[in-house]
């Protein structure tokens, strides 16, 4: 039993991140269905985070009562900025881009987050590159290969894959959405950049406020409030804020409880345990799932350029993952060496 438990704890972050990507996969389709039904993306972001805040609040209050740091003005301002970056700015751009383009394109572009996060982490010296080590070279090559794959998906469409016929699921569209691929692509890239900065900033904030549930609650409430102010400035119709007992309500509840609540908490825990780059390296899984479901279930157009680019991106990202795993091995070796040195010093006090 001990080896099995040891393997579980070693791969626990990996398992949790795979589950997160499954949650994100469903999010793409339920939000797209909601937007086609008429839900305003900015109103959705606001409601979703208010729901998340109220759901997580009691867990944060009781479970982290003893370990929650004292809230100071500096920490509050830092969390306020973190909420603005990760919720108000990133998600409003992100879901607007989803409304302008398609789940497959958005899910594919999200793969740039791992590369951007790695590059920013190197600049800030949160990541170390050893070009004399094969794993260090794998990090650099994997990043370049992934970026090449993203460029392939963006600039090359290629022949369209033959349709399988009628879709198994049909989304009822009550509002006409004007597709604007250029606007959507720009917003997607911009959201990926701010998302990468958000992951990096989380690593810093968790050092000063290491209570993941409480931090998730704060970000949900502050992000929801900020998004509400932003939405009120650009959306003056009161009808936009009304939702019924339909797909709009279910997408809001799912996004609030599962994504903004559970998944954000899991990602904060994994960021604390494995670092921000590790968290972003599982995005290709949702890309594959979204592309497969979009093609086989909802009959979305799929281009060969997206397939080729997706394979290249995923190959590069897992080269980066292999290189990243070397960091853990180096940490273990360092700890073992320190332990041996400590034992030797205890055996020979005169040393």
mmCIF file of C-alpha atoms in Angstrom:
data_model
loop_
_atom_site.group_PDB
_atom_site.id
_atom_site.type_symbol
_atom_site.label_atom_id
_atom_site.label_comp_id
_atom_site.label_asym_id
_atom_site.label_seq_id
_atom_site.Cartn_x
_atom_site.Cartn_y
_atom_site.Cartn_z
ATOM 1 C CA UNK A 1 0.000 0.000 0.000
ATOM 2 C CA UNK A 2 2.839 2.380 0.789
ATOM 3 C CA UNK A 3 4.303 2.404 -2.771
ATOM 4 C CA UNK A 4 0.801 3.025 -4.170
ATOM 5 C CA UNK A 5 0.211 5.886 -1.745
ATOM 6 C CA UNK A 6 3.638 7.279 -2.554
ATOM 7 C CA UNK A 7 2.871 7.223 -6.278
ATOM 8 C CA UNK A 8 -0.490 8.892 -5.648
ATOM 9 C CA UNK A 9 1.034 11.773 -3.692
ATOM 10 C CA UNK A 10 3.745 12.166 -6.336
ATOM 11 C CA UNK A 11 1.198 12.367 -9.159
ATOM 12 C CA UNK A 12 -1.564 14.134 -7.183
ATOM 13 C CA UNK A 13 -0.884 17.541 -8.844
ATOM 14 C CA UNK A 14 -0.897 15.860 -12.273
ATOM 15 C CA UNK A 15 -4.215 14.101 -11.600
ATOM 16 C CA UNK A 16 -5.816 17.282 -10.280
ATOM 17 C CA UNK A 17 -4.685 19.321 -13.298
ATOM 18 C CA UNK A 18 -6.108 16.698 -15.692
ATOM 19 C CA UNK A 19 -9.459 16.978 -13.890
ATOM 20 C CA UNK A 20 -9.230 20.772 -14.185
ATOM 21 C CA UNK A 21 -8.810 20.497 -17.949
ATOM 22 C CA UNK A 22 -11.880 18.261 -18.151
ATOM 23 C CA UNK A 23 -13.777 20.968 -16.292
ATOM 24 C CA UNK A 24 -12.507 23.634 -18.678
ATOM 25 C CA UNK A 25 -13.520 21.531 -21.689
ATOM 26 C CA UNK A 26 -17.158 21.477 -20.637
ATOM 27 C CA UNK A 27 -16.948 25.205 -19.844
ATOM 28 C CA UNK A 28 -16.206 26.097 -23.482
ATOM 29 C CA UNK A 29 -19.388 24.502 -24.750
ATOM 30 C CA UNK A 30 -21.807 25.508 -22.006
ATOM 31 C CA UNK A 31 -20.704 29.148 -22.185
ATOM 32 C CA UNK A 32 -20.875 29.165 -26.000
ATOM 33 C CA UNK A 33 -24.423 27.804 -25.769
ATOM 34 C CA UNK A 34 -25.270 30.499 -23.217
ATOM 35 C CA UNK A 35 -23.821 33.293 -25.363
ATOM 36 C CA UNK A 36 -25.744 32.053 -28.394
ATOM 37 C CA UNK A 37 -28.853 32.095 -26.240
ATOM 38 C CA UNK A 38 -28.246 35.791 -25.571
ATOM 39 C CA UNK A 39 -26.176 35.935 -22.370
ATOM 40 C CA UNK A 40 -23.894 38.977 -22.170
ATOM 41 C CA UNK A 41 -20.263 37.806 -21.580
ATOM 42 C CA UNK A 42 -19.532 40.623 -19.113
ATOM 43 C CA UNK A 43 -22.686 39.931 -17.110
ATOM 44 C CA UNK A 44 -21.740 36.248 -17.131
ATOM 45 C CA UNK A 45 -18.280 37.000 -15.663
ATOM 46 C CA UNK A 46 -19.881 39.145 -12.939
ATOM 47 C CA UNK A 47 -22.542 36.635 -11.878
ATOM 48 C CA UNK A 48 -20.152 33.709 -12.110
ATOM 49 C CA UNK A 49 -17.706 35.176 -9.603
ATOM 50 C CA UNK A 50 -20.397 36.346 -7.203
ATOM 51 C CA UNK A 51 -21.678 32.750 -7.144
ATOM 52 C CA UNK A 52 -18.140 31.447 -6.586
ATOM 53 C CA UNK A 53 -17.537 33.883 -3.730
ATOM 54 C CA UNK A 54 -20.662 32.890 -1.786
ATOM 55 C CA UNK A 55 -20.053 29.162 -2.317
ATOM 56 C CA UNK A 56 -16.409 29.199 -1.155
ATOM 57 C CA UNK A 57 -16.851 31.738 1.677
ATOM 58 C CA UNK A 58 -18.003 29.296 4.417
ATOM 59 C CA UNK A 59 -15.245 26.781 3.550
ATOM 60 C CA UNK A 60 -12.603 29.510 3.622
ATOM 61 C CA UNK A 61 -13.905 30.933 6.891
ATOM 62 C CA UNK A 62 -13.983 27.683 8.850
ATOM 63 C CA UNK A 63 -11.199 25.601 7.274
ATOM 64 C CA UNK A 64 -8.568 28.358 7.194
ATOM 65 C CA UNK A 65 -9.451 30.127 10.410
ATOM 66 C CA UNK A 66 -6.123 29.287 12.057
ATOM 67 C CA UNK A 67 -3.752 29.665 9.101
ATOM 68 C CA UNK A 68 -5.253 32.696 7.359
ATOM 69 C CA UNK A 69 -2.810 35.641 7.607
ATOM 70 C CA UNK A 70 -3.972 38.998 8.912
ATOM 71 C CA UNK A 71 -5.357 41.180 6.138
ATOM 72 C CA UNK A 72 -3.305 44.343 5.723
ATOM 73 C CA UNK A 73 -3.751 47.222 3.313
ATOM 74 C CA UNK A 74 -0.747 46.104 1.249
ATOM 75 C CA UNK A 75 -2.063 42.533 0.922
ATOM 76 C CA UNK A 76 -5.564 43.801 0.110
ATOM 77 C CA UNK A 77 -4.250 46.041 -2.664
ATOM 78 C CA UNK A 78 -2.203 43.146 -4.025
ATOM 79 C CA UNK A 79 -5.265 40.862 -4.083
ATOM 80 C CA UNK A 80 -7.295 43.710 -5.629
ATOM 81 C CA UNK A 81 -4.743 43.956 -8.451
ATOM 82 C CA UNK A 82 -4.655 40.161 -8.782
ATOM 83 C CA UNK A 83 -8.457 40.122 -9.104
ATOM 84 C CA UNK A 84 -8.414 42.896 -11.686
ATOM 85 C CA UNK A 85 -5.768 41.103 -13.719
ATOM 86 C CA UNK A 86 -7.163 37.566 -13.545
ATOM 87 C CA UNK A 87 -10.910 38.238 -13.495
ATOM 88 C CA UNK A 88 -11.916 41.679 -14.726
ATOM 89 C CA UNK A 89 -9.334 42.076 -17.472
ATOM 90 C CA UNK A 90 -8.497 38.530 -18.540
ATOM 91 C CA UNK A 91 -11.908 36.863 -18.416
ATOM 92 C CA UNK A 92 -13.857 39.735 -19.944
ATOM 93 C CA UNK A 93 -11.498 39.711 -22.929
ATOM 94 C CA UNK A 94 -11.460 35.921 -22.989
ATOM 95 C CA UNK A 95 -15.212 35.353 -23.100
ATOM 96 C CA UNK A 96 -15.753 38.207 -25.533
ATOM 97 C CA UNK A 97 -13.264 36.490 -27.853
ATOM 98 C CA UNK A 98 -15.160 33.210 -27.424
ATOM 99 C CA UNK A 99 -18.325 34.991 -28.542
ATOM 100 C CA UNK A 100 -16.528 36.339 -31.644
ATOM 101 C CA UNK A 101 -14.739 33.141 -32.687
ATOM 102 C CA UNK A 102 -15.156 29.479 -31.665
ATOM 103 C CA UNK A 103 -14.275 27.137 -28.778
ATOM 104 C CA UNK A 104 -11.647 25.336 -30.880
ATOM 105 C CA UNK A 105 -9.727 28.514 -31.747
ATOM 106 C CA UNK A 106 -9.866 29.882 -28.207
ATOM 107 C CA UNK A 107 -8.836 26.554 -26.659
ATOM 108 C CA UNK A 108 -5.922 26.312 -29.109
ATOM 109 C CA UNK A 109 -4.664 29.832 -28.411
ATOM 110 C CA UNK A 110 -4.789 29.191 -24.662
ATOM 111 C CA UNK A 111 -1.773 26.909 -25.184
ATOM 112 C CA UNK A 112 0.377 30.029 -25.547
ATOM 113 C CA UNK A 113 -0.089 30.637 -21.815
ATOM 114 C CA UNK A 114 2.465 27.956 -20.887
ATOM 115 C CA UNK A 115 5.108 29.463 -23.178
ATOM 116 C CA UNK A 116 4.380 33.038 -22.121
ATOM 117 C CA UNK A 117 4.411 32.061 -18.444
ATOM 118 C CA UNK A 118 7.722 30.266 -18.882
ATOM 119 C CA UNK A 119 9.289 33.253 -20.674
ATOM 120 C CA UNK A 120 8.070 35.695 -18.005
ATOM 121 C CA UNK A 121 9.221 33.329 -15.241
ATOM 122 C CA UNK A 122 12.709 33.192 -16.802
ATOM 123 C CA UNK A 123 12.848 36.993 -17.009
ATOM 124 C CA UNK A 124 11.815 37.256 -13.337
ATOM 125 C CA UNK A 125 14.260 34.435 -12.423
ATOM 126 C CA UNK A 126 11.518 32.161 -11.146
ATOM 127 C CA UNK A 127 12.737 29.574 -13.666
ATOM 128 C CA UNK A 128 16.349 28.578 -14.296
ATOM 129 C CA UNK A 129 17.671 27.454 -17.677
ATOM 130 C CA UNK A 130 20.790 25.280 -17.753
ATOM 131 C CA UNK A 131 21.799 24.931 -21.406
ATOM 132 C CA UNK A 132 24.466 22.370 -20.441
ATOM 133 C CA UNK A 133 21.725 20.052 -19.207
ATOM 134 C CA UNK A 134 19.478 18.119 -21.684
ATOM 135 C CA UNK A 135 16.403 19.061 -19.659
ATOM 136 C CA UNK A 136 17.352 22.724 -19.783
ATOM 137 C CA UNK A 137 17.683 22.498 -23.561
ATOM 138 C CA UNK A 138 14.298 20.735 -23.699
ATOM 139 C CA UNK A 139 12.684 23.724 -21.967
ATOM 140 C CA UNK A 140 13.994 26.157 -24.578
ATOM 141 C CA UNK A 141 13.331 23.924 -27.595
ATOM 142 C CA UNK A 142 9.875 22.990 -26.296
ATOM 143 C CA UNK A 143 8.952 26.662 -25.909
ATOM 144 C CA UNK A 144 10.096 27.493 -29.457
ATOM 145 C CA UNK A 145 8.320 24.465 -30.934
ATOM 146 C CA UNK A 146 5.079 25.382 -29.147
ATOM 147 C CA UNK A 147 5.207 28.951 -30.412
ATOM 148 C CA UNK A 148 5.796 27.617 -33.954
ATOM 149 C CA UNK A 149 2.690 25.446 -33.593
ATOM 150 C CA UNK A 150 0.620 28.412 -32.440
ATOM 151 C CA UNK A 151 1.798 30.441 -35.436
ATOM 152 C CA UNK A 152 0.801 27.528 -37.691
ATOM 153 C CA UNK A 153 -2.719 27.449 -36.270
ATOM 154 C CA UNK A 154 -3.051 31.213 -36.530
ATOM 155 C CA UNK A 155 -1.644 31.795 -40.032
ATOM 156 C CA UNK A 156 -2.420 28.528 -41.859
ATOM 157 C CA UNK A 157 -5.890 27.046 -42.193
ATOM 158 C CA UNK A 158 -5.389 24.430 -44.878
ATOM 159 C CA UNK A 159 -8.110 22.197 -46.305
ATOM 160 C CA UNK A 160 -11.246 21.753 -44.243
ATOM 161 C CA UNK A 161 -11.934 18.343 -42.747
ATOM 162 C CA UNK A 162 -15.007 16.616 -44.204
ATOM 163 C CA UNK A 163 -18.116 16.988 -42.088
ATOM 164 C CA UNK A 164 -19.639 13.949 -40.405
ATOM 165 C CA UNK A 165 -23.144 15.168 -41.092
ATOM 166 C CA UNK A 166 -25.665 16.475 -38.603
ATOM 167 C CA UNK A 167 -24.386 17.393 -35.161
ATOM 168 C CA UNK A 168 -25.435 15.340 -32.162
ATOM 169 C CA UNK A 169 -26.046 18.515 -30.147
ATOM 170 C CA UNK A 170 -27.606 21.656 -31.559
ATOM 171 C CA UNK A 171 -27.369 24.966 -29.705
ATOM 172 C CA UNK A 172 -30.444 27.140 -30.088
ATOM 173 C CA UNK A 173 -29.411 30.643 -31.076
ATOM 174 C CA UNK A 174 -31.856 33.428 -30.176
ATOM 175 C CA UNK A 175 -29.497 36.320 -30.930
ATOM 176 C CA UNK A 176 -27.376 37.005 -33.980
ATOM 177 C CA UNK A 177 -23.690 37.085 -33.051
ATOM 178 C CA UNK A 178 -21.461 38.888 -35.513
ATOM 179 C CA UNK A 179 -18.327 36.788 -35.913
ATOM 180 C CA UNK A 180 -15.230 38.961 -35.940
ATOM 181 C CA UNK A 181 -12.238 36.651 -36.098
ATOM 182 C CA UNK A 182 -9.644 39.432 -36.104
ATOM 183 C CA UNK A 183 -11.129 41.095 -33.027
ATOM 184 C CA UNK A 184 -11.589 37.723 -31.359
ATOM 185 C CA UNK A 185 -8.024 36.612 -32.115
ATOM 186 C CA UNK A 186 -6.541 39.853 -30.763
ATOM 187 C CA UNK A 187 -8.624 39.602 -27.587
ATOM 188 C CA UNK A 188 -7.626 35.952 -27.161
ATOM 189 C CA UNK A 189 -3.904 36.733 -27.445
ATOM 190 C CA UNK A 190 -4.261 39.708 -25.075
ATOM 191 C CA UNK A 191 -6.135 37.578 -22.523
ATOM 192 C CA UNK A 192 -3.440 34.867 -22.751
ATOM 193 C CA UNK A 193 -0.769 37.467 -21.981
ATOM 194 C CA UNK A 194 -2.608 38.864 -18.948
ATOM 195 C CA UNK A 195 -3.461 35.299 -17.876
ATOM 196 C CA UNK A 196 0.254 34.423 -17.897
ATOM 197 C CA UNK A 197 1.084 37.476 -15.774
ATOM 198 C CA UNK A 198 -1.751 36.470 -13.425
ATOM 199 C CA UNK A 199 -0.236 33.000 -12.897
ATOM 200 C CA UNK A 200 3.154 34.551 -12.129
ATOM 201 C CA UNK A 201 1.646 37.055 -9.713
ATOM 202 C CA UNK A 202 -0.189 34.245 -7.908
ATOM 203 C CA UNK A 203 3.148 32.676 -7.015
ATOM 204 C CA UNK A 204 4.229 35.920 -5.324
ATOM 205 C CA UNK A 205 0.900 36.512 -3.561
ATOM 206 C CA UNK A 206 0.745 32.961 -2.177
ATOM 207 C CA UNK A 207 4.036 33.549 -0.355
ATOM 208 C CA UNK A 208 2.477 36.412 1.610
ATOM 209 C CA UNK A 209 -1.063 35.046 1.796
ATOM 210 C CA UNK A 210 -0.791 31.208 1.773
ATOM 211 C CA UNK A 211 -4.504 30.539 2.311
ATOM 212 C CA UNK A 212 -5.786 29.278 -1.031
ATOM 213 C CA UNK A 213 -9.491 29.108 -0.160
ATOM 214 C CA UNK A 214 -9.506 32.591 1.338
ATOM 215 C CA UNK A 215 -7.539 33.977 -1.596
ATOM 216 C CA UNK A 216 -10.003 32.379 -4.026
ATOM 217 C CA UNK A 217 -12.905 33.947 -2.101
ATOM 218 C CA UNK A 218 -11.327 37.393 -2.112
ATOM 219 C CA UNK A 219 -10.580 37.201 -5.837
ATOM 220 C CA UNK A 220 -14.136 36.067 -6.589
ATOM 221 C CA UNK A 221 -15.828 38.904 -4.694
ATOM 222 C CA UNK A 222 -13.399 41.621 -5.791
ATOM 223 C CA UNK A 223 -13.344 40.386 -9.380
ATOM 224 C CA UNK A 224 -17.143 40.198 -9.455
ATOM 225 C CA UNK A 225 -17.446 43.746 -8.093
ATOM 226 C CA UNK A 226 -14.901 45.110 -10.569
ATOM 227 C CA UNK A 227 -16.595 43.334 -13.455
ATOM 228 C CA UNK A 228 -19.992 44.699 -12.348
ATOM 229 C CA UNK A 229 -18.654 48.263 -12.466
ATOM 230 C CA UNK A 230 -17.101 47.649 -15.884
ATOM 231 C CA UNK A 231 -20.285 46.046 -17.243
ATOM 232 C CA UNK A 232 -22.437 48.904 -15.952
ATOM 233 C CA UNK A 233 -20.250 51.357 -17.857
ATOM 234 C CA UNK A 234 -20.635 49.622 -21.230
ATOM 235 C CA UNK A 235 -24.017 47.890 -20.905
ATOM 236 C CA UNK A 236 -26.915 50.265 -20.181
ATOM 237 C CA UNK A 237 -29.807 47.877 -20.839
ATOM 238 C CA UNK A 238 -31.338 46.446 -17.685
ATOM 239 C CA UNK A 239 -32.556 43.409 -19.617
ATOM 240 C CA UNK A 240 -28.948 42.238 -20.029
ATOM 241 C CA UNK A 241 -28.780 41.507 -16.299
ATOM 242 C CA UNK A 242 -31.859 39.273 -16.263
ATOM 243 C CA UNK A 243 -31.439 35.518 -16.588
ATOM 244 C CA UNK A 244 -34.087 32.846 -16.486
ATOM 245 C CA UNK A 245 -34.261 29.201 -15.487
ATOM 246 C CA UNK A 246 -32.374 28.138 -18.617
ATOM 247 C CA UNK A 247 -28.874 27.574 -20.033
ATOM 248 C CA UNK A 248 -27.799 31.038 -18.837
ATOM 249 C CA UNK A 249 -28.443 30.062 -15.214
ATOM 250 C CA UNK A 250 -26.777 26.654 -15.525
ATOM 251 C CA UNK A 251 -23.674 28.073 -17.206
ATOM 252 C CA UNK A 252 -23.400 30.702 -14.459
ATOM 253 C CA UNK A 253 -23.731 28.128 -11.675
ATOM 254 C CA UNK A 254 -21.283 25.753 -13.330
ATOM 255 C CA UNK A 255 -18.768 28.524 -14.032
ATOM 256 C CA UNK A 256 -19.071 29.878 -10.495
ATOM 257 C CA UNK A 257 -18.925 26.670 -8.460
ATOM 258 C CA UNK A 258 -16.746 24.403 -10.605
ATOM 259 C CA UNK A 259 -14.436 26.780 -12.518
ATOM 260 C CA UNK A 260 -14.079 29.997 -10.496
ATOM 261 C CA UNK A 261 -14.413 28.065 -7.261
ATOM 262 C CA UNK A 262 -13.060 24.523 -7.304
ATOM 263 C CA UNK A 263 -10.702 24.749 -10.281
ATOM 264 C CA UNK A 264 -9.149 28.086 -9.226
ATOM 265 C CA UNK A 265 -8.556 26.655 -5.737
ATOM 266 C CA UNK A 266 -6.907 23.536 -7.204
ATOM 267 C CA UNK A 267 -4.722 25.673 -9.462
ATOM 268 C CA UNK A 268 -3.629 27.825 -6.517
ATOM 269 C CA UNK A 269 -2.682 24.663 -4.600
ATOM 270 C CA UNK A 270 -0.745 23.284 -7.592
ATOM 271 C CA UNK A 271 0.946 26.663 -8.131
ATOM 272 C CA UNK A 272 2.127 26.586 -4.528
ATOM 273 C CA UNK A 273 3.341 22.982 -4.818
ATOM 274 C CA UNK A 274 4.790 22.888 -8.354
ATOM 275 C CA UNK A 275 5.026 26.469 -9.627
ATOM 276 C CA UNK A 276 3.045 28.515 -12.181
ATOM 277 C CA UNK A 277 4.648 26.964 -15.275
ATOM 278 C CA UNK A 278 3.522 23.461 -14.249
ATOM 279 C CA UNK A 279 -0.110 24.573 -13.974
ATOM 280 C CA UNK A 280 -0.187 26.012 -17.499
ATOM 281 C CA UNK A 281 1.388 22.965 -19.154
ATOM 282 C CA UNK A 282 -1.828 20.918 -19.029
ATOM 283 C CA UNK A 283 -3.787 23.269 -21.321
ATOM 284 C CA UNK A 284 -3.174 21.074 -24.432
ATOM 285 C CA UNK A 285 -5.418 18.390 -22.943
ATOM 286 C CA UNK A 286 -8.476 20.635 -23.055
ATOM 287 C CA UNK A 287 -7.466 21.715 -26.582
ATOM 288 C CA UNK A 288 -7.613 18.104 -27.764
ATOM 289 C CA UNK A 289 -10.900 17.424 -25.997
ATOM 290 C CA UNK A 290 -12.526 20.613 -27.289
ATOM 291 C CA UNK A 291 -11.393 19.933 -30.868
ATOM 292 C CA UNK A 292 -12.660 16.333 -30.767
ATOM 293 C CA UNK A 293 -16.005 17.224 -29.208
ATOM 294 C CA UNK A 294 -16.473 20.228 -31.494
ATOM 295 C CA UNK A 295 -15.909 18.050 -34.548
ATOM 296 C CA UNK A 296 -17.755 14.887 -33.568
ATOM 297 C CA UNK A 297 -20.546 16.282 -31.367
ATOM 298 C CA UNK A 298 -21.436 19.831 -32.503
ATOM 299 C CA UNK A 299 -20.160 19.500 -36.099
ATOM 300 C CA UNK A 300 -17.816 22.506 -35.958
ATOM 301 C CA UNK A 301 -15.534 23.092 -38.966
ATOM 302 C CA UNK A 302 -12.051 21.712 -38.392
ATOM 303 C CA UNK A 303 -9.081 22.692 -40.565
ATOM 304 C CA UNK A 304 -5.960 20.618 -41.182
ATOM 305 C CA UNK A 305 -3.839 23.620 -40.166
ATOM 306 C CA UNK A 306 -5.391 23.465 -36.691
ATOM 307 C CA UNK A 307 -4.633 19.742 -36.465
ATOM 308 C CA UNK A 308 -0.995 20.102 -37.568
ATOM 309 C CA UNK A 309 -0.459 23.158 -35.372
ATOM 310 C CA UNK A 310 -2.112 21.458 -32.410
ATOM 311 C CA UNK A 311 0.171 18.423 -32.678
ATOM 312 C CA UNK A 312 3.236 20.695 -32.874
ATOM 313 C CA UNK A 313 2.077 22.760 -29.889
ATOM 314 C CA UNK A 314 1.431 19.711 -27.734
ATOM 315 C CA UNK A 315 4.779 18.140 -28.700
ATOM 316 C CA UNK A 316 6.576 21.308 -27.668
ATOM 317 C CA UNK A 317 4.675 21.679 -24.430
ATOM 318 C CA UNK A 318 5.462 18.153 -23.328
ATOM 319 C CA UNK A 319 9.119 18.690 -24.136
ATOM 320 C CA UNK A 320 8.823 21.625 -21.767
ATOM 321 C CA UNK A 321 7.078 19.397 -19.223
ATOM 322 C CA UNK A 322 9.877 16.818 -19.437
ATOM 323 C CA UNK A 323 12.444 19.546 -18.886
ATOM 324 C CA UNK A 324 10.388 20.926 -16.006
ATOM 325 C CA UNK A 325 10.315 17.547 -14.253
ATOM 326 C CA UNK A 326 14.097 17.781 -14.001
ATOM 327 C CA UNK A 327 13.671 20.683 -11.572
ATOM 328 C CA UNK A 328 11.941 18.355 -9.117
ATOM 329 C CA UNK A 329 14.728 15.796 -9.408
ATOM 330 C CA UNK A 330 17.331 18.478 -8.722
ATOM 331 C CA UNK A 331 15.381 19.633 -5.657
ATOM 332 C CA UNK A 332 15.226 16.065 -4.327
ATOM 333 C CA UNK A 333 18.973 15.600 -4.861
ATOM 334 C CA UNK A 334 19.694 18.886 -3.082
ATOM 335 C CA UNK A 335 17.512 17.922 -0.104
ATOM 336 C CA UNK A 336 19.141 14.475 0.097
ATOM 337 C CA UNK A 337 22.608 16.020 -0.044
ATOM 338 C CA UNK A 338 21.709 18.476 2.730
ATOM 339 C CA UNK A 339 20.332 15.585 4.819
ATOM 340 C CA UNK A 340 23.539 13.557 4.352
ATOM 341 C CA UNK A 341 25.679 16.570 5.234
ATOM 342 C CA UNK A 342 23.582 17.166 8.368
ATOM 343 C CA UNK A 343 23.991 13.531 9.489
ATOM 344 C CA UNK A 344 27.748 13.673 8.937
ATOM 345 C CA UNK A 345 27.969 16.865 10.993
ATOM 346 C CA UNK A 346 26.031 15.200 13.830
ATOM 347 C CA UNK A 347 28.333 12.173 13.814
ATOM 348 C CA UNK A 348 31.442 14.385 13.839
ATOM 349 C CA UNK A 349 30.717 17.431 16.085
ATOM 350 C CA UNK A 350 34.309 18.654 15.732
ATOM 351 C CA UNK A 351 33.874 19.083 11.983
#
